[in-house]
């Protein structure tokens, strides 16, 4: 049977991801759901709890592809990201707690 969590707060933001790994979402023990949407023209790679690297971890393909964190794969620690292009790229985040 699925476990349901009441959602009480939403954090919505757009983050610029660079070519060096950085924390894009800090640890949040109250996180219940999160969606990360790649709003750029380059692939973005994410990692949980340690720096991200190109062609490693979870790839969020360019052009609106996304990754969801929910009660089946819940992670409440830091999330890191890096991209494979040049300059900075936009990652849209919606975190619910």
Short mmCIF file of N, CA and C in Angstrom, two decimals:
data_model
loop_
_atom_site.label_atom_id
_atom_site.label_comp_id
_atom_site.label_asym_id
_atom_site.label_seq_id
_atom_site.Cartn_x
_atom_site.Cartn_y
_atom_site.Cartn_z
N UNK A 1 0.84 -1.17 0.00
CA UNK A 1 0.00 0.00 0.00
C UNK A 1 0.89 1.24 0.00
N UNK A 2 0.54 2.19 -0.79
CA UNK A 2 1.31 3.44 -0.92
C UNK A 2 1.16 4.28 0.34
N UNK A 3 2.24 4.99 0.66
CA UNK A 3 2.20 5.93 1.77
C UNK A 3 2.00 7.33 1.20
N UNK A 4 1.05 8.05 1.75
CA UNK A 4 0.78 9.41 1.29
C UNK A 4 1.21 10.41 2.35
N UNK A 5 1.85 11.48 1.91
CA UNK A 5 2.32 12.52 2.79
C UNK A 5 1.58 13.81 2.47
N UNK A 6 1.02 14.48 3.47
CA UNK A 6 0.41 15.78 3.18
C UNK A 6 1.49 16.80 2.81
N UNK A 7 1.25 17.55 1.76
CA UNK A 7 2.21 18.56 1.31
C UNK A 7 1.77 19.91 1.84
N UNK A 8 2.70 20.62 2.49
CA UNK A 8 2.33 21.87 3.14
C UNK A 8 3.06 23.10 2.61
N UNK A 9 4.17 22.89 1.91
CA UNK A 9 4.96 24.03 1.45
C UNK A 9 5.59 23.70 0.10
N UNK A 10 5.66 24.70 -0.77
CA UNK A 10 6.26 24.53 -2.10
C UNK A 10 7.38 25.55 -2.25
N UNK A 11 8.52 25.06 -2.72
CA UNK A 11 9.67 25.92 -3.02
C UNK A 11 9.91 25.81 -4.52
N UNK A 12 9.72 26.89 -5.25
CA UNK A 12 9.89 26.90 -6.70
C UNK A 12 11.02 27.85 -7.05
N UNK A 13 11.97 27.36 -7.85
CA UNK A 13 13.10 28.22 -8.21
C UNK A 13 13.70 27.79 -9.54
N UNK A 14 14.45 28.70 -10.13
CA UNK A 14 15.23 28.42 -11.32
C UNK A 14 16.70 28.60 -10.93
N UNK A 15 17.52 27.60 -11.23
CA UNK A 15 18.92 27.60 -10.82
C UNK A 15 19.80 27.56 -12.06
N UNK A 16 20.87 28.36 -12.05
CA UNK A 16 21.85 28.30 -13.13
C UNK A 16 22.89 27.24 -12.78
N UNK A 17 23.06 26.27 -13.68
CA UNK A 17 24.01 25.18 -13.51
C UNK A 17 25.24 25.49 -14.35
N UNK A 18 26.40 25.29 -13.78
CA UNK A 18 27.64 25.57 -14.49
C UNK A 18 28.37 24.32 -14.93
N UNK A 19 29.58 24.53 -15.44
CA UNK A 19 30.41 23.42 -15.90
C UNK A 19 31.27 22.86 -14.77
N UNK A 20 31.10 23.40 -13.57
CA UNK A 20 31.71 22.87 -12.36
C UNK A 20 30.58 22.45 -11.44
N UNK A 21 30.66 21.28 -10.85
CA UNK A 21 29.60 20.77 -9.99
C UNK A 21 29.36 21.70 -8.80
N UNK A 22 28.08 21.91 -8.50
CA UNK A 22 27.72 22.71 -7.33
C UNK A 22 26.40 22.20 -6.76
N UNK A 23 26.14 22.57 -5.52
CA UNK A 23 24.87 22.19 -4.88
C UNK A 23 23.76 23.03 -5.49
N UNK A 24 22.75 22.37 -6.04
CA UNK A 24 21.61 23.10 -6.60
C UNK A 24 20.40 23.03 -5.69
N UNK A 25 20.43 22.12 -4.72
CA UNK A 25 19.36 22.02 -3.75
C UNK A 25 19.96 21.51 -2.44
N UNK A 26 19.87 22.32 -1.37
CA UNK A 26 20.45 21.89 -0.10
C UNK A 26 19.65 20.76 0.53
N UNK A 27 20.25 20.10 1.50
CA UNK A 27 19.55 19.06 2.24
C UNK A 27 18.27 19.64 2.85
N UNK A 28 17.22 18.83 2.87
CA UNK A 28 15.94 19.26 3.44
C UNK A 28 15.24 18.02 3.99
N UNK A 29 15.28 17.86 5.30
CA UNK A 29 14.68 16.67 5.92
C UNK A 29 13.17 16.62 5.77
N UNK A 30 12.56 17.73 5.35
CA UNK A 30 11.11 17.78 5.17
C UNK A 30 10.67 17.53 3.72
N UNK A 31 11.62 17.32 2.81
CA UNK A 31 11.30 17.09 1.40
C UNK A 31 10.44 15.84 1.25
N UNK A 32 9.35 15.98 0.50
CA UNK A 32 8.46 14.85 0.20
C UNK A 32 8.42 14.54 -1.30
N UNK A 33 8.65 15.60 -2.11
CA UNK A 33 8.59 15.46 -3.56
C UNK A 33 9.43 16.58 -4.17
N UNK A 34 10.05 16.28 -5.30
CA UNK A 34 10.83 17.28 -6.02
C UNK A 34 10.86 16.91 -7.49
N UNK A 35 10.72 17.90 -8.34
CA UNK A 35 10.90 17.68 -9.77
C UNK A 35 11.96 18.66 -10.27
N UNK A 36 12.88 18.13 -11.07
CA UNK A 36 13.97 18.91 -11.66
C UNK A 36 13.76 18.87 -13.17
N UNK A 37 13.62 20.04 -13.81
CA UNK A 37 13.36 20.12 -15.25
C UNK A 37 14.51 20.85 -15.93
N UNK A 38 15.09 20.22 -16.93
CA UNK A 38 16.19 20.82 -17.69
C UNK A 38 15.60 21.77 -18.74
N UNK A 39 15.71 23.07 -18.48
CA UNK A 39 15.17 24.10 -19.37
C UNK A 39 16.30 24.71 -20.20
N UNK A 40 17.17 23.84 -20.73
CA UNK A 40 18.33 24.33 -21.48
C UNK A 40 18.57 23.48 -22.72
N UNK A 41 19.65 23.82 -23.42
CA UNK A 41 20.02 23.10 -24.64
C UNK A 41 21.22 22.17 -24.44
N UNK A 42 21.53 21.84 -23.17
CA UNK A 42 22.64 20.93 -22.86
C UNK A 42 22.17 19.91 -21.83
N UNK A 43 22.76 18.74 -21.85
CA UNK A 43 22.43 17.73 -20.85
C UNK A 43 22.95 18.17 -19.48
N UNK A 44 22.15 17.91 -18.46
CA UNK A 44 22.54 18.20 -17.08
C UNK A 44 22.62 16.88 -16.33
N UNK A 45 23.66 16.75 -15.52
CA UNK A 45 23.86 15.53 -14.72
C UNK A 45 23.71 15.89 -13.25
N UNK A 46 22.96 15.07 -12.51
CA UNK A 46 22.78 15.32 -11.09
C UNK A 46 23.35 14.15 -10.28
N UNK A 47 23.69 14.46 -9.05
CA UNK A 47 24.25 13.48 -8.14
C UNK A 47 23.72 13.76 -6.74
N UNK A 48 23.53 12.73 -5.96
CA UNK A 48 23.01 12.86 -4.61
C UNK A 48 24.13 12.72 -3.59
N UNK A 49 24.36 13.77 -2.81
CA UNK A 49 25.30 13.71 -1.69
C UNK A 49 26.76 13.89 -2.02
N UNK A 50 27.11 13.97 -3.29
CA UNK A 50 28.51 14.18 -3.68
C UNK A 50 28.53 14.90 -5.03
N UNK A 51 29.65 15.56 -5.36
CA UNK A 51 29.70 16.33 -6.61
C UNK A 51 29.34 15.51 -7.84
N UNK A 52 28.61 16.16 -8.74
CA UNK A 52 28.20 15.54 -10.01
C UNK A 52 29.35 15.60 -11.00
N UNK A 53 29.33 14.70 -11.98
CA UNK A 53 30.33 14.73 -13.05
C UNK A 53 29.65 14.37 -14.37
N UNK A 54 30.24 14.84 -15.45
CA UNK A 54 29.72 14.60 -16.79
C UNK A 54 29.72 13.10 -17.09
N UNK A 55 28.64 12.63 -17.73
CA UNK A 55 28.49 11.23 -18.12
C UNK A 55 28.52 10.27 -16.94
N UNK A 56 28.05 10.76 -15.79
CA UNK A 56 28.01 9.96 -14.57
C UNK A 56 26.76 10.33 -13.80
N UNK A 57 26.23 9.44 -13.03
CA UNK A 57 25.05 9.75 -12.22
C UNK A 57 23.78 9.74 -13.05
N UNK A 58 22.91 10.69 -12.78
CA UNK A 58 21.61 10.77 -13.45
C UNK A 58 21.65 11.88 -14.49
N UNK A 59 21.36 11.52 -15.73
CA UNK A 59 21.35 12.48 -16.84
C UNK A 59 19.93 13.00 -17.04
N UNK A 60 19.80 14.32 -17.07
CA UNK A 60 18.54 14.95 -17.45
C UNK A 60 18.79 15.59 -18.81
N UNK A 61 18.25 14.99 -19.83
CA UNK A 61 18.51 15.44 -21.20
C UNK A 61 17.98 16.84 -21.45
N UNK A 62 18.60 17.50 -22.41
CA UNK A 62 18.25 18.87 -22.79
C UNK A 62 16.82 18.95 -23.31
N UNK A 63 16.26 20.15 -23.26
CA UNK A 63 14.99 20.40 -23.92
C UNK A 63 13.75 20.02 -23.12
N UNK A 64 13.79 20.14 -21.80
CA UNK A 64 12.59 19.92 -21.01
C UNK A 64 12.45 18.56 -20.35
N UNK A 65 13.46 17.72 -20.48
CA UNK A 65 13.38 16.43 -19.78
C UNK A 65 13.50 16.67 -18.28
N UNK A 66 12.99 15.73 -17.48
CA UNK A 66 12.92 15.96 -16.04
C UNK A 66 13.25 14.70 -15.25
N UNK A 67 13.45 14.90 -13.95
CA UNK A 67 13.66 13.82 -13.00
C UNK A 67 12.84 14.13 -11.76
N UNK A 68 12.13 13.12 -11.26
CA UNK A 68 11.29 13.31 -10.08
C UNK A 68 11.82 12.52 -8.89
N UNK A 69 11.72 13.13 -7.72
CA UNK A 69 12.00 12.48 -6.46
C UNK A 69 10.68 12.41 -5.71
N UNK A 70 10.27 11.19 -5.36
CA UNK A 70 9.01 11.03 -4.64
C UNK A 70 9.18 9.97 -3.55
N UNK A 71 8.08 9.44 -3.03
CA UNK A 71 8.19 8.50 -1.92
C UNK A 71 8.78 7.14 -2.33
N UNK A 72 8.97 6.89 -3.62
CA UNK A 72 9.60 5.63 -4.04
C UNK A 72 11.11 5.74 -4.14
N UNK A 73 11.65 6.96 -4.19
CA UNK A 73 13.10 7.16 -4.28
C UNK A 73 13.51 8.40 -3.48
N UNK A 74 12.88 8.61 -2.34
CA UNK A 74 13.04 9.83 -1.57
C UNK A 74 14.48 10.06 -1.14
N UNK A 75 14.99 11.25 -1.47
CA UNK A 75 16.33 11.69 -1.07
C UNK A 75 16.17 13.05 -0.42
N UNK A 76 16.67 13.20 0.82
CA UNK A 76 16.53 14.46 1.53
C UNK A 76 17.86 15.19 1.70
N UNK A 77 18.94 14.63 1.16
CA UNK A 77 20.26 15.25 1.24
C UNK A 77 20.49 16.25 0.13
N UNK A 78 21.73 16.73 0.04
CA UNK A 78 22.11 17.70 -0.99
C UNK A 78 22.03 17.08 -2.38
N UNK A 79 21.67 17.92 -3.35
CA UNK A 79 21.66 17.51 -4.75
C UNK A 79 22.62 18.43 -5.51
N UNK A 80 23.53 17.81 -6.25
CA UNK A 80 24.54 18.53 -7.04
C UNK A 80 24.19 18.43 -8.52
N UNK A 81 24.68 19.39 -9.31
CA UNK A 81 24.46 19.36 -10.76
C UNK A 81 25.65 19.95 -11.50
N UNK A 82 25.79 19.52 -12.75
CA UNK A 82 26.81 20.02 -13.67
C UNK A 82 26.22 19.85 -15.08
N UNK A 83 26.69 20.62 -16.05
CA UNK A 83 26.20 20.43 -17.42
C UNK A 83 27.37 20.23 -18.39
N UNK A 84 27.01 19.76 -19.58
CA UNK A 84 28.02 19.36 -20.56
C UNK A 84 28.23 20.39 -21.67
N UNK A 85 27.67 21.58 -21.52
CA UNK A 85 27.82 22.61 -22.57
C UNK A 85 28.80 23.69 -22.17
N UNK A 86 28.48 24.91 -22.55
CA UNK A 86 29.30 26.07 -22.19
C UNK A 86 28.43 27.08 -21.47
N UNK A 87 29.04 27.96 -20.69
CA UNK A 87 28.30 28.96 -19.95
C UNK A 87 27.48 28.34 -18.83
N UNK A 88 26.33 28.94 -18.55
CA UNK A 88 25.42 28.38 -17.55
C UNK A 88 24.14 27.93 -18.22
N UNK A 89 23.49 26.96 -17.62
CA UNK A 89 22.23 26.41 -18.14
C UNK A 89 21.20 26.43 -17.03
N UNK A 90 19.93 26.51 -17.40
CA UNK A 90 18.84 26.69 -16.46
C UNK A 90 18.21 25.35 -16.08
N UNK A 91 18.07 25.15 -14.77
CA UNK A 91 17.38 23.98 -14.22
C UNK A 91 16.23 24.51 -13.37
N UNK A 92 15.02 24.07 -13.68
CA UNK A 92 13.83 24.48 -12.93
C UNK A 92 13.57 23.47 -11.82
N UNK A 93 13.30 23.95 -10.63
CA UNK A 93 13.12 23.07 -9.47
C UNK A 93 11.80 23.40 -8.78
N UNK A 94 11.05 22.36 -8.46
CA UNK A 94 9.89 22.51 -7.61
C UNK A 94 9.98 21.45 -6.53
N UNK A 95 10.15 21.91 -5.30
CA UNK A 95 10.32 21.03 -4.14
C UNK A 95 9.13 21.22 -3.22
N UNK A 96 8.56 20.11 -2.77
CA UNK A 96 7.40 20.18 -1.88
C UNK A 96 7.72 19.48 -0.58
N UNK A 97 7.19 20.06 0.49
CA UNK A 97 7.39 19.44 1.80
C UNK A 97 6.09 19.44 2.58
#
